[in-house]
Amino acid sequence: MEDVTSVAALWWAVIFSGLYHGINPGMGWPLAVSAALMEQKARALPRALAMLALGHFLAMIVILLPFSLMLVLVEYETQIRIGAGVIVIAMGVYLLINRRHPRFLARVHPARLALWSFLAAMAHGAGLMLVPIFLGICAIGVDEVDHLAAEKLMGNNVGTAFIVAALHTFAMTVAGGVIAVIIYLWLGLKFLSKTWFNLDIIWALSLIVVGAFGIYTAYSGH
Amino acid sequence: MNLRPDPTFHASPKLAMQAPVENFAFTVMLSPDGSKPDGIAVVDLKPGSDTYGEIVHQVMVPNLGDEFHHFGWNACSSSLSPLTGHAFLERRYLIVPGIRSSRVYVIDVKEPLKAKIHKIIEPEEVFEKTGYSRPHTIHCGPEGIYVSTLGGGGEDGTDGPPGIFIMDCETFDVIGRYEMDRGEQDKHYDFWWNLPQDYMVSSEWGLPPQFENGVVAEDLLSNKYGHKIHFWNLRARKNIQTIDLGENHQMALEIRPAHDPTKSYGFCGVVVDTTNLQGSIFTWWRDDDGTWQAKKVITIDPRPEKPENLPPLLQGFEAVPPLVTDIDLSLDDKYLYVACWGLGEMHQYDVSDPMNPTLAGKVELGGIARGTKHPSGGEFAYGPQMVEVSRDGKRVYWTNSLYSTWDDQFYPDDEGGQMVMANVGENGGLELDKDFYINFPDGYRSHQIRLEGGDCSTDSFCYPSV
């Protein structure tokens, strides 16, 4: 398992999860296409993507920060990671059972993209998907530096949370942005519905897999 | 839930126009005296089919006296709204309310020739959860299925104002009222919206005692029917502005916003101006400062007529009022079809410039004291009424009944249900199709038409036509 849970692999996981979130229409790339078309200005597209990215980034941070603070309790690290894994699995199971779309997302004004993106990420447990990966990265960091002062450790973890959230959001924005731009500039609206796949079940299963992975790595001491 | 969006959902009006044409129509069958159950007729529209232009299936309901009128889909192109994530619904069910019984039927038309009742929502559920009665217009939208109502609570529906309620788009459970702040809205009829711009417009007919037993002449002459249109912040569920079209503009009915969501204008048909019997069309639009305006852009004059040729209700006026009872806008926002139910005419206006419409085509059929026959030689009872336009804008279908008790007042000697079709010329113009003439079974009248895969008064689009 050494190679799988190495730092590099985990960072790649951060990027891949970003790309995965980005291609999911449920995370908002159709909104960027819509904004550019409605305003009849191409520059509305990157602006919309930036707003969506901001909302997504904040949703990641809101989820990751509490965990980064908890990790100060080094002696409970395993329990925290197992607990986090259980929460992520629970979210996946909940989404599998409750296949209904969160109606409150429809109540957000179409122009408030950052808020919408934040709420969409929260509702779909997008931040939770990152938690086991993030905890894995932090845990490896702790192993390497051994017994840092609590303060320093917290600083490190918070910093890591921001980097993880930023890298993940960047990957998401690139993936969603590429799709939005291709549809807006070349393929046209016809492909909007063609590229819209129902990822609900796969998404829920991803949460369960990531949660299980988190628990496994916690047990195996990585 | 499907893995892909329903192929009949279209991002823009333009894409909807390019999609495959309709193979079936679904039309209301109404038993005017409630002696038989109402139903939905399935009409074959497949080009070249042996049964083209015939009723090939009927879904009859198990109750009497529902009075079917308008109806709509459980899901439409609005499902592609990037905000809602309902893209994987299926356009499969027709939501058919009874405006007399307040019962709502959900009819599964996945296989049109085997269409069947999927669920019945009893009136008690509507009363209990909403305090409204007499459900009418259906639109599928961001939070589910929206249903406008004509009545409030109580026996005669005047206990509290009518409004809109929302149903779950998958379970069809009634969720509850839509309005948070209705402002001065105290009557209801039609409503529609622009989803990306987040506004809704609603209109007014009258309260149940003003229509259920027929038109109340005193109320009409004292201008007590609806004459206001209301503008709402759709998601905040708040009435932001009310425009009074003038109390003489009695019965502001159908609301037809431009289909292209970048546009902030639309139309509203007014049945009758009590000062001169004219029918009229108002254009409403949003100014740059965000305030809404409305202006009369089309007037249709009454036709003088000898009293002995008129129904008792109109004899004193010695004229046939046009009675603009339905309007429909083609998906390219170019042609507005206006049914003049009294005159017996269907007008086609070029509304490319919404402030200066021009008459582009006209068809005469039925009508008070005129009774123009169909080119096939068939009788046409009453006049052109509920009109529906195919998505590609080439075919215009209509039926002839307005509302059970009103039909009898304006056309005391007529009876029957018909559905006809007219073809639209390359550059406008309208001509009845001689071979398309459907006579409904004895004892049934016809009302609203819905076309397979959506039509010009169901779908709301979230992306502009580019």
XYZ file of C-alpha atoms in Angstrom:
688
model
C 0.000 0.000 0.000
C 2.999 2.236 0.484
C 2.934 3.443 -3.097
C -0.822 3.951 -3.290
C -0.971 6.122 -0.231
C 2.156 8.037 -0.967
C 1.876 11.790 -0.880
C 2.104 12.096 -4.636
C -0.751 9.656 -5.169
C -2.902 11.542 -2.717
C -2.204 14.874 -4.408
C -3.156 13.299 -7.709
C -6.351 12.191 -6.039
C -7.030 15.829 -5.140
C -6.613 16.797 -8.806
C -8.672 13.895 -10.157
C -11.502 14.587 -7.752
C -11.439 18.179 -9.020
C -11.655 17.068 -12.645
C -14.442 14.686 -11.678
C -16.403 17.426 -9.941
C -15.782 19.745 -12.855
C -17.313 17.505 -15.509
C -20.435 16.920 -13.397
C -23.095 19.319 -14.759
C -24.570 19.318 -11.262
C -21.546 21.366 -10.128
C -22.459 24.163 -12.494
C -20.664 24.280 -15.839
C -24.022 24.699 -17.707
C -24.477 27.901 -15.697
C -21.323 29.324 -17.245
C -22.640 28.557 -20.746
C -25.991 30.075 -19.818
C -24.403 33.235 -18.399
C -22.390 33.873 -21.560
C -25.430 33.309 -23.775
C -27.828 35.356 -21.660
C -25.462 38.316 -21.400
C -24.429 37.854 -25.035
C -20.804 38.432 -24.036
C -18.121 35.770 -24.137
C -16.380 37.302 -21.128
C -19.360 36.441 -18.964
C -18.233 32.823 -19.200
C -14.924 33.124 -17.324
C -16.613 35.456 -14.833
C -19.288 32.847 -14.162
C -16.634 30.138 -13.840
C -14.782 32.285 -11.318
C -17.951 32.711 -9.244
C -18.655 28.986 -9.396
C -15.042 28.305 -8.378
C -15.285 30.699 -5.438
C -18.414 28.998 -4.137
C -16.903 25.555 -4.583
C -13.650 26.570 -2.905
C -15.519 27.925 0.124
C -17.555 24.717 0.359
C -14.316 22.691 0.420
C -12.759 24.932 3.069
C -15.848 24.828 5.296
C -15.622 21.036 5.349
C -11.838 20.640 5.523
C -11.048 23.245 8.194
C -12.767 21.517 11.141
C -10.865 18.352 10.310
C -7.568 20.173 10.022
C -8.144 21.651 13.503
C -9.146 18.277 14.939
C -5.915 16.684 13.753
C -4.100 18.537 16.497
C -5.270 15.676 18.671
C -2.531 13.493 17.239
C -3.252 10.566 19.563
C -6.781 10.329 18.197
C -5.673 10.584 14.576
C -6.822 7.067 13.683
C -10.231 7.531 15.295
C -10.688 10.868 13.551
C -9.849 9.343 10.188
C -12.176 6.411 10.793
C -14.922 8.773 11.947
C -14.446 10.914 8.862
C -14.612 7.813 6.656
C -17.875 6.788 8.310
C -19.367 10.264 7.727
C -18.364 10.184 4.063
C -19.828 6.684 3.612
C -23.013 7.807 5.379
C -23.380 10.731 2.976
C -22.914 8.360 0.026
C -25.502 5.932 1.385
C -27.897 8.810 2.053
C -27.527 10.036 -1.538
C -28.054 6.489 -2.825
C -31.276 6.101 -0.840
C -32.535 9.635 -1.336
C -32.227 10.060 -5.072
C -34.179 13.315 -5.036
C -32.565 16.543 -6.049
C -32.281 19.224 -3.396
C -35.144 21.533 -4.294
C -33.719 24.490 -2.398
C -31.058 24.939 -5.088
C -33.830 26.089 -7.404
C -34.641 28.884 -4.992
C -31.311 30.630 -5.546
C -31.434 33.585 -7.913
C -29.771 32.630 -11.214
C -27.291 35.495 -10.900
C -25.955 34.422 -7.499
C -23.577 31.838 -8.851
C -21.109 31.715 -5.954
C -23.891 31.048 -3.449
C -25.441 28.455 -5.733
C -22.102 26.725 -6.237
C -21.446 26.662 -2.487
C -24.871 25.186 -1.743
C -24.657 22.666 -4.581
C -21.284 21.424 -3.335
C -22.617 21.146 0.222
C -25.781 19.344 -0.852
C -23.868 16.795 -2.902
C -21.184 16.195 -0.282
C -18.473 17.396 -2.660
C -16.290 18.587 0.235
C -16.660 15.295 2.061
C -15.207 13.475 -0.914
C -11.935 15.303 -0.243
C -11.791 14.640 3.508
C -10.198 11.152 3.519
C -7.660 12.250 0.900
C -6.851 15.375 2.895
C -6.503 13.448 6.154
C -4.205 11.017 4.400
C -1.959 13.856 3.255
C -1.897 15.407 6.743
C -1.189 12.068 8.404
C 1.776 11.405 6.150
C 3.034 14.907 6.893
C 2.847 14.219 10.617
C 4.752 10.958 10.243
C 7.509 12.803 8.485
C 7.928 15.704 10.847
C 7.106 13.773 14.037
C 5.815 15.465 17.150
C 5.549 19.027 16.016
C 4.198 21.576 18.446
C 0.415 21.630 18.344
C 0.374 25.183 17.062
C 2.749 24.444 14.230
C 0.870 21.300 13.373
C -2.394 23.208 13.221
C -0.801 25.821 11.002
C 0.529 23.121 8.719
C -2.827 21.397 8.491
C -4.752 24.588 7.854
C -2.270 25.497 5.154
C -2.642 22.045 3.639
C -6.450 22.411 3.713
C -6.211 25.635 1.737
C -3.803 24.138 -0.781
C -5.935 21.007 -1.197
C -9.118 23.075 -1.648
C -7.401 25.449 -4.080
C -5.804 22.713 -6.175
C -9.044 20.722 -6.243
C -11.076 23.803 -7.216
C -8.563 24.742 -9.887
C -8.825 21.271 -11.433
C -12.605 21.448 -11.234
C -12.711 24.844 -12.913
C -10.410 23.711 -15.708
C -12.520 20.615 -16.404
C -15.863 22.422 -16.238
C -14.439 25.410 -18.071
C -13.135 23.321 -20.949
C -16.551 21.716 -21.431
C -18.356 25.066 -21.153
C -16.017 26.764 -23.628
C -16.204 23.923 -26.148
C -20.007 23.968 -26.037
C -20.191 27.752 -26.147
C -17.681 28.264 -28.950
C -17.930 25.152 -31.086
C -20.452 22.468 -30.406
C -23.446 24.622 -29.622
C -26.364 24.173 -27.295
C -27.465 20.910 -28.830
C -24.577 19.248 -27.035
C -25.502 20.722 -23.708
C -28.141 18.069 -23.149
C -26.024 15.436 -24.918
C -23.148 15.876 -22.506
C -25.433 15.879 -19.498
C -25.042 12.513 -17.841
C -26.784 11.447 -14.700
C -23.884 10.886 -12.332
C -26.058 10.545 -9.222
C -25.402 6.871 -8.535
C -21.736 7.000 -9.523
C -21.332 10.093 -7.356
C -22.873 8.397 -4.317
C -20.741 5.297 -4.884
C -17.627 7.497 -5.173
C -18.333 8.878 -1.704
C -18.678 5.348 -0.320
C -15.451 4.214 -2.013
C -13.493 7.249 -0.817
C -14.882 6.829 2.717
C -13.941 3.155 2.744
C -10.481 4.042 1.454
C -10.125 6.549 4.317
C -11.020 3.934 6.917
C -8.706 1.357 5.355
C -5.710 3.697 5.285
C -6.424 4.809 8.853
C -6.345 1.177 10.003
C -3.281 0.330 7.980
C -1.501 3.220 9.618
C -0.821 5.323 6.539
C -34.887 8.943 -13.469
C -32.939 8.423 -16.666
C -29.231 8.505 -17.287
C -29.646 11.155 -19.979
C -31.999 14.110 -20.286
C -35.292 13.363 -22.037
C -34.694 13.904 -25.789
C -37.745 16.189 -25.881
C -36.047 18.659 -23.520
C -34.399 21.418 -25.499
C -31.944 24.029 -24.315
C -33.341 26.767 -26.561
C -36.544 27.501 -28.496
C -34.578 27.191 -31.738
C -33.502 23.630 -30.896
C -37.105 22.754 -30.034
C -38.180 24.006 -33.480
C -35.611 21.754 -35.182
C -36.591 18.622 -33.242
C -38.752 15.851 -34.764
C -42.376 16.888 -35.332
C -45.299 15.792 -33.171
C -46.832 12.340 -33.793
C -49.738 12.719 -31.391
C -51.982 15.347 -29.909
C -53.770 15.030 -26.591
C -57.064 16.901 -26.432
C -59.536 17.444 -23.618
C -62.902 15.715 -23.987
C -65.464 17.554 -21.926
C -68.935 16.391 -20.999
C -70.630 19.791 -20.636
C -73.438 18.639 -18.359
C -71.294 16.203 -16.380
C -73.476 13.280 -17.458
C -70.458 11.327 -18.708
C -66.890 11.195 -17.449
C -64.442 13.654 -19.003
C -61.332 12.358 -20.687
C -58.335 12.914 -22.885
C -58.460 12.020 -26.573
C -55.273 10.830 -28.245
C -55.151 12.070 -31.851
C -52.878 10.492 -34.460
C -50.739 13.122 -36.200
C -48.164 10.803 -37.773
C -47.723 11.933 -41.355
C -48.812 9.153 -43.710
C -50.532 7.117 -40.995
C -53.790 5.319 -41.906
C -55.463 6.868 -38.900
C -53.999 10.346 -39.400
C -56.304 13.022 -38.002
C -58.414 10.561 -36.031
C -58.931 9.902 -32.337
C -57.055 6.640 -31.827
C -57.365 6.249 -28.065
C -59.349 7.736 -25.200
C -58.535 7.896 -21.518
C -61.796 8.281 -19.604
C -61.729 9.075 -15.902
C -63.789 7.276 -13.252
C -65.636 10.368 -11.974
C -68.360 12.689 -13.256
C -68.404 16.460 -13.328
C -64.663 17.204 -13.233
C -64.829 19.741 -16.097
C -61.456 19.404 -17.788
C -60.123 22.643 -19.211
C -56.364 23.230 -19.319
C -53.608 20.741 -18.611
C -49.852 20.336 -18.948
C -46.772 18.166 -18.685
C -45.022 16.896 -15.577
C -41.673 17.948 -17.038
C -40.464 20.057 -19.938
C -37.394 21.844 -21.247
C -37.240 23.825 -18.013
C -35.654 20.680 -16.559
C -32.453 21.682 -18.356
C -32.211 24.713 -16.102
C -28.598 24.661 -14.909
C -29.823 25.542 -11.426
C -32.177 22.718 -10.652
C -30.556 19.438 -11.594
C -33.873 17.915 -12.666
C -32.488 17.178 -16.127
C -33.187 13.478 -15.854
C -36.927 13.644 -15.476
C -39.083 12.208 -18.223
C -41.799 14.046 -20.165
C -44.236 11.275 -19.553
C -47.256 12.412 -17.552
C -50.048 14.841 -18.317
C -51.310 16.696 -15.285
C -55.021 17.219 -15.893
C -57.024 19.237 -13.372
C -60.815 19.341 -13.117
C -61.786 22.984 -12.636
C -65.209 22.091 -11.270
C -64.231 19.193 -9.016
C -60.704 20.362 -8.000
C -59.523 16.804 -8.627
C -56.187 16.379 -10.416
C -55.423 13.399 -12.660
C -51.946 12.279 -13.620
C -52.111 10.442 -16.938
C -49.228 8.305 -18.165
C -48.793 8.790 -21.910
C -45.435 7.048 -22.331
C -47.199 4.825 -24.843
C -49.798 7.184 -26.321
C -51.988 4.375 -27.640
C -52.078 2.812 -24.186
C -52.267 6.032 -22.187
C -53.733 5.395 -18.741
C -54.404 7.054 -15.417
C -51.322 6.903 -13.207
C -52.567 8.706 -10.114
C -55.586 10.664 -8.904
C -55.162 13.519 -6.459
C -58.458 13.971 -4.660
C -59.896 17.455 -4.108
C -59.528 17.114 -0.330
C -55.736 16.956 -0.654
C -55.740 20.174 -2.679
C -58.090 21.951 -0.232
C -56.254 20.753 2.846
C -52.721 21.504 1.730
C -53.304 24.727 -0.171
C -56.615 26.331 0.793
C -57.160 26.800 -2.934
C -59.682 25.211 -5.289
C -60.452 24.888 -9.007
C -56.962 24.115 -10.357
C -56.318 25.430 -13.846
C -52.994 26.191 -15.576
C -50.062 23.786 -15.293
C -46.405 24.668 -15.777
C -43.367 22.554 -14.952
C -40.754 24.714 -13.286
C -37.842 25.045 -10.910
C -39.486 23.650 -7.783
C -41.791 21.105 -9.335
C -45.159 21.389 -11.020
C -46.893 24.738 -10.561
C -50.685 24.825 -10.711
C -52.714 28.021 -10.804
C -56.172 27.971 -9.235
C -59.284 30.025 -9.878
C -60.849 29.634 -6.439
C -59.907 30.078 -2.809
C -61.384 28.104 0.087
C -64.997 27.420 1.046
C -67.955 26.052 -0.869
C -67.980 28.723 -3.574
C -64.218 29.316 -3.592
C -64.415 32.886 -2.331
C -62.974 32.287 1.130
C -59.580 33.874 0.590
C -57.872 34.619 -2.722
C -56.925 31.963 -5.281
C -53.281 31.426 -6.115
C -50.679 28.943 -7.273
C -49.686 25.707 -5.572
C -46.735 23.440 -6.178
C -46.744 19.686 -6.672
C -43.774 17.361 -6.430
C -42.622 16.515 -9.953
C -41.901 12.862 -9.133
C -44.397 11.734 -6.498
C -47.137 14.222 -7.527
C -47.810 15.018 -3.889
C -49.274 18.458 -3.332
C -46.584 20.425 -1.493
C -48.329 23.704 -0.715
C -48.875 27.306 -1.662
C -46.430 29.217 -3.808
C -47.076 32.823 -2.701
C -45.125 34.502 0.072
C -46.469 37.957 -0.721
C -49.321 38.241 -3.226
C -49.716 42.020 -2.999
C -53.075 43.044 -4.416
C -53.682 39.846 -6.383
C -57.187 38.631 -5.504
C -58.228 36.739 -8.655
C -56.303 34.330 -10.852
C -56.144 32.731 -14.228
C -52.958 32.121 -16.167
C -49.281 32.484 -15.311
C -45.950 32.033 -17.017
C -42.376 33.082 -16.455
C -38.877 33.683 -17.687
C -36.631 31.351 -15.698
C -33.179 32.900 -16.209
C -34.564 36.395 -15.631
C -36.456 35.109 -12.617
C -39.781 36.819 -13.207
C -43.330 35.521 -13.445
C -46.482 37.154 -14.805
C -50.005 36.185 -13.768
C -53.456 37.210 -14.957
C -57.103 37.272 -13.810
C -60.390 35.824 -15.030
C -62.901 35.972 -12.203
C -63.952 34.201 -9.004
C -65.945 30.942 -9.257
C -69.393 32.541 -8.778
C -68.539 34.736 -11.772
C -67.992 31.832 -14.156
C -69.293 28.500 -12.906
C -72.931 29.100 -13.787
C -72.193 31.238 -16.814
C -71.031 34.767 -17.413
C -72.677 37.201 -14.976
C -73.772 40.058 -17.218
C -74.126 42.575 -14.357
C -70.583 41.815 -13.174
C -69.261 42.190 -16.693
C -71.028 45.492 -17.335
C -69.898 46.847 -13.975
C -66.298 45.733 -14.781
C -65.995 43.228 -11.933
C -63.998 40.605 -13.825
C -60.209 40.647 -13.760
C -58.348 43.444 -15.537
C -54.927 43.393 -13.887
C -51.689 41.588 -14.556
C -49.217 40.867 -11.784
C -45.443 40.665 -12.015
C -43.627 38.449 -9.547
C -40.117 37.833 -8.390
C -40.334 34.133 -9.237
C -37.927 32.725 -6.690
C -38.735 35.160 -3.901
C -42.426 34.336 -4.589
C -43.336 37.953 -4.224
C -45.627 40.219 -6.245
C -43.359 43.096 -7.244
C -45.733 45.077 -9.428
C -49.374 45.076 -10.506
C -50.511 46.771 -13.687
C -54.176 47.663 -14.080
C -54.971 47.475 -17.784
C -58.033 49.630 -17.105
C -61.255 48.298 -15.630
C -63.021 48.299 -19.007
C -60.530 45.641 -20.189
C -62.497 42.740 -18.813
C -60.846 39.344 -18.436
C -57.108 39.580 -18.985
C -56.483 35.930 -19.716
C -53.572 34.246 -21.490
C -50.026 35.306 -20.657
C -47.509 34.555 -23.402
C -43.953 35.659 -22.669
C -41.408 35.681 -25.489
C -39.876 32.196 -25.596
C -36.316 33.475 -25.969
C -35.176 34.034 -22.383
C -33.021 37.051 -23.285
C -36.209 38.997 -24.068
C -38.201 40.749 -21.363
C -41.578 41.141 -23.003
C -44.713 39.205 -23.737
C -48.386 39.445 -24.540
C -51.709 39.236 -22.765
C -55.104 38.803 -24.422
C -58.144 40.713 -23.178
C -61.560 39.161 -23.913
C -63.669 42.277 -24.156
C -63.523 46.044 -23.684
C -66.851 46.947 -22.095
C -66.808 50.438 -23.579
C -66.791 49.306 -27.211
C -66.864 45.468 -27.252
C -63.389 45.345 -28.820
C -61.055 42.471 -28.104
C -57.450 43.475 -27.533
C -53.871 42.364 -27.056
C -51.492 44.118 -24.692
C -47.736 43.929 -24.931
C -46.023 44.036 -21.548
C -42.310 44.697 -21.156
C -39.666 45.603 -18.617
C -38.022 48.983 -18.864
C -34.325 49.508 -18.318
C -35.017 50.728 -14.781
C -36.735 47.432 -13.985
C -40.325 48.677 -13.923
C -42.937 46.865 -15.957
C -45.116 48.578 -18.535
C -48.062 47.482 -20.668
C -49.567 48.949 -23.796
C -52.493 47.979 -26.013
C -51.026 47.022 -29.390
C -53.872 45.211 -31.145
C -57.590 45.968 -31.141
C -60.198 43.884 -32.920
C -63.549 45.507 -33.607
C -66.973 43.972 -33.050
C -69.235 43.286 -36.038
C -72.686 44.934 -36.177
C -75.476 42.352 -36.302
C -79.281 42.318 -36.241
C -80.596 41.522 -32.743
C -82.716 38.613 -34.009
C -79.534 36.806 -35.081
C -77.906 37.216 -31.682
C -78.140 35.221 -28.466
C -80.230 36.953 -25.739
C -77.069 37.960 -23.913
C -75.913 40.124 -26.848
C -79.191 41.339 -28.350
C -79.026 44.675 -26.556
C -75.625 45.419 -28.112
C -76.637 44.696 -31.707
C -73.099 43.508 -32.367
C -70.902 40.424 -32.225
C -67.904 40.999 -29.941
C -64.654 39.334 -31.094
C -64.134 37.707 -27.632
C -60.375 37.121 -27.616
C -60.318 33.950 -25.539
C -56.928 32.425 -26.326
C -53.602 33.504 -27.788
C -50.454 31.535 -28.574
C -46.973 32.632 -29.631
C -44.802 30.640 -32.057
C -41.436 29.469 -30.699
C -39.482 31.944 -32.853
C -41.500 34.748 -31.202
C -42.637 35.822 -34.661
C -46.339 35.017 -34.904
C -49.032 35.539 -32.321
C -52.214 33.566 -32.949
C -55.355 35.180 -31.607
C -58.631 33.256 -31.297
C -61.698 35.467 -31.772
C -64.260 33.062 -30.393
C -67.233 35.378 -30.933
C -66.466 36.502 -34.474
C -65.454 33.007 -35.536
C -61.952 33.961 -36.677
C -58.376 32.934 -36.024
C -55.927 35.784 -36.570
C -52.211 35.529 -37.141
C -50.184 38.630 -36.266
C -46.549 39.210 -37.113
C -45.150 40.378 -33.775
C -41.469 40.535 -34.782
C -41.771 44.092 -33.515
C -43.811 43.451 -30.379
C -44.892 47.078 -30.158
C -46.214 47.175 -33.737
C -47.952 43.922 -34.646
C -49.338 43.513 -38.169
C -52.059 41.141 -39.322
C -50.373 38.442 -41.424
C -53.148 35.898 -41.861
C -56.730 35.132 -40.989
C -59.119 32.188 -41.104
C -62.911 32.307 -40.663
C -64.620 29.354 -39.020
C -67.841 29.107 -36.998
C -68.795 32.306 -35.199
C -71.889 33.950 -33.748
C -74.529 34.625 -36.404
C -72.097 33.462 -39.061
C -71.342 29.768 -38.535
C -68.710 29.499 -41.280
C -68.326 25.856 -42.286
C -65.043 23.977 -42.450
C -63.594 23.511 -45.977
C -64.338 19.794 -45.618
C -68.020 20.724 -45.439
C -68.232 19.912 -41.729
C -70.014 22.090 -39.208
C -67.902 24.022 -36.731
C -69.745 24.690 -33.483
C -68.996 27.895 -31.541
C -65.767 29.532 -32.749
C -61.984 29.024 -32.780
C -60.885 28.841 -29.155
C -57.986 26.907 -27.608
C -55.132 27.245 -30.061
C -51.883 25.298 -30.078
C -48.960 25.757 -32.433
C -46.511 23.020 -33.409
C -42.934 23.568 -32.279
C -41.723 24.141 -35.842
C -44.417 26.796 -36.264
C -45.878 25.190 -39.409
C -49.135 23.789 -38.040
C -51.758 25.491 -35.920
C -54.383 23.338 -34.211
C -57.484 24.552 -32.459
C -60.719 23.435 -30.839
C -63.988 25.230 -30.205
C -65.373 25.088 -26.668
C -64.713 27.948 -24.221
C -66.349 26.704 -21.026
C -69.459 24.552 -20.590
C -71.909 27.151 -19.331
C -70.492 30.004 -21.403
C -70.751 28.037 -24.667
C -74.499 27.747 -24.076
C -74.935 31.462 -23.414
C -73.095 32.702 -26.486
C -74.104 29.866 -28.794
C -77.459 28.572 -27.479
C -78.150 26.577 -30.673
C -74.733 24.948 -31.089
C -73.434 21.667 -29.732
C -70.425 19.512 -30.456
C -66.676 19.281 -30.280
C -64.314 19.817 -33.176
C -60.583 20.019 -33.686
C -59.055 21.433 -36.843
C -55.638 22.346 -38.212
C -54.338 25.170 -40.369
C -51.047 25.329 -42.235
C -48.779 28.346 -41.971
C -47.348 29.777 -45.186
C -43.625 30.303 -45.752
C -44.001 34.032 -45.176
C -46.960 33.965 -42.857
C -50.550 33.439 -43.860
C -52.854 30.778 -42.545
C -54.935 28.224 -44.396
C -57.230 25.549 -43.010
C -56.274 21.989 -43.918
C -59.321 20.577 -45.730
C -58.503 17.033 -44.654
C -57.993 17.718 -40.972
C -61.376 17.851 -39.305
C -62.137 15.871 -36.150
C -65.650 15.525 -34.830
C -65.646 14.530 -31.185
C -67.894 11.677 -29.965
C -71.506 12.650 -29.238
C -71.964 14.486 -25.982
C -68.385 15.720 -25.854
C -66.859 19.135 -26.431
C -63.170 19.801 -26.962
C -60.829 22.154 -25.189
C -57.074 22.409 -24.694
C -54.643 20.562 -26.972
C -51.173 19.372 -26.020
C -48.699 18.112 -28.599
C -46.308 15.212 -28.099
C -42.820 16.428 -27.267
C -44.016 19.877 -26.263
C -45.693 22.749 -28.057
C -45.760 26.535 -27.970
C -47.422 26.990 -24.587
C -45.778 24.371 -22.405
C -42.020 24.520 -22.419
C -39.905 27.162 -20.734
C -36.400 27.502 -22.125
C -33.326 28.387 -20.110
C -30.918 29.242 -22.919
C -31.319 31.767 -25.721
C -31.712 30.859 -29.393
C -28.307 31.538 -30.932
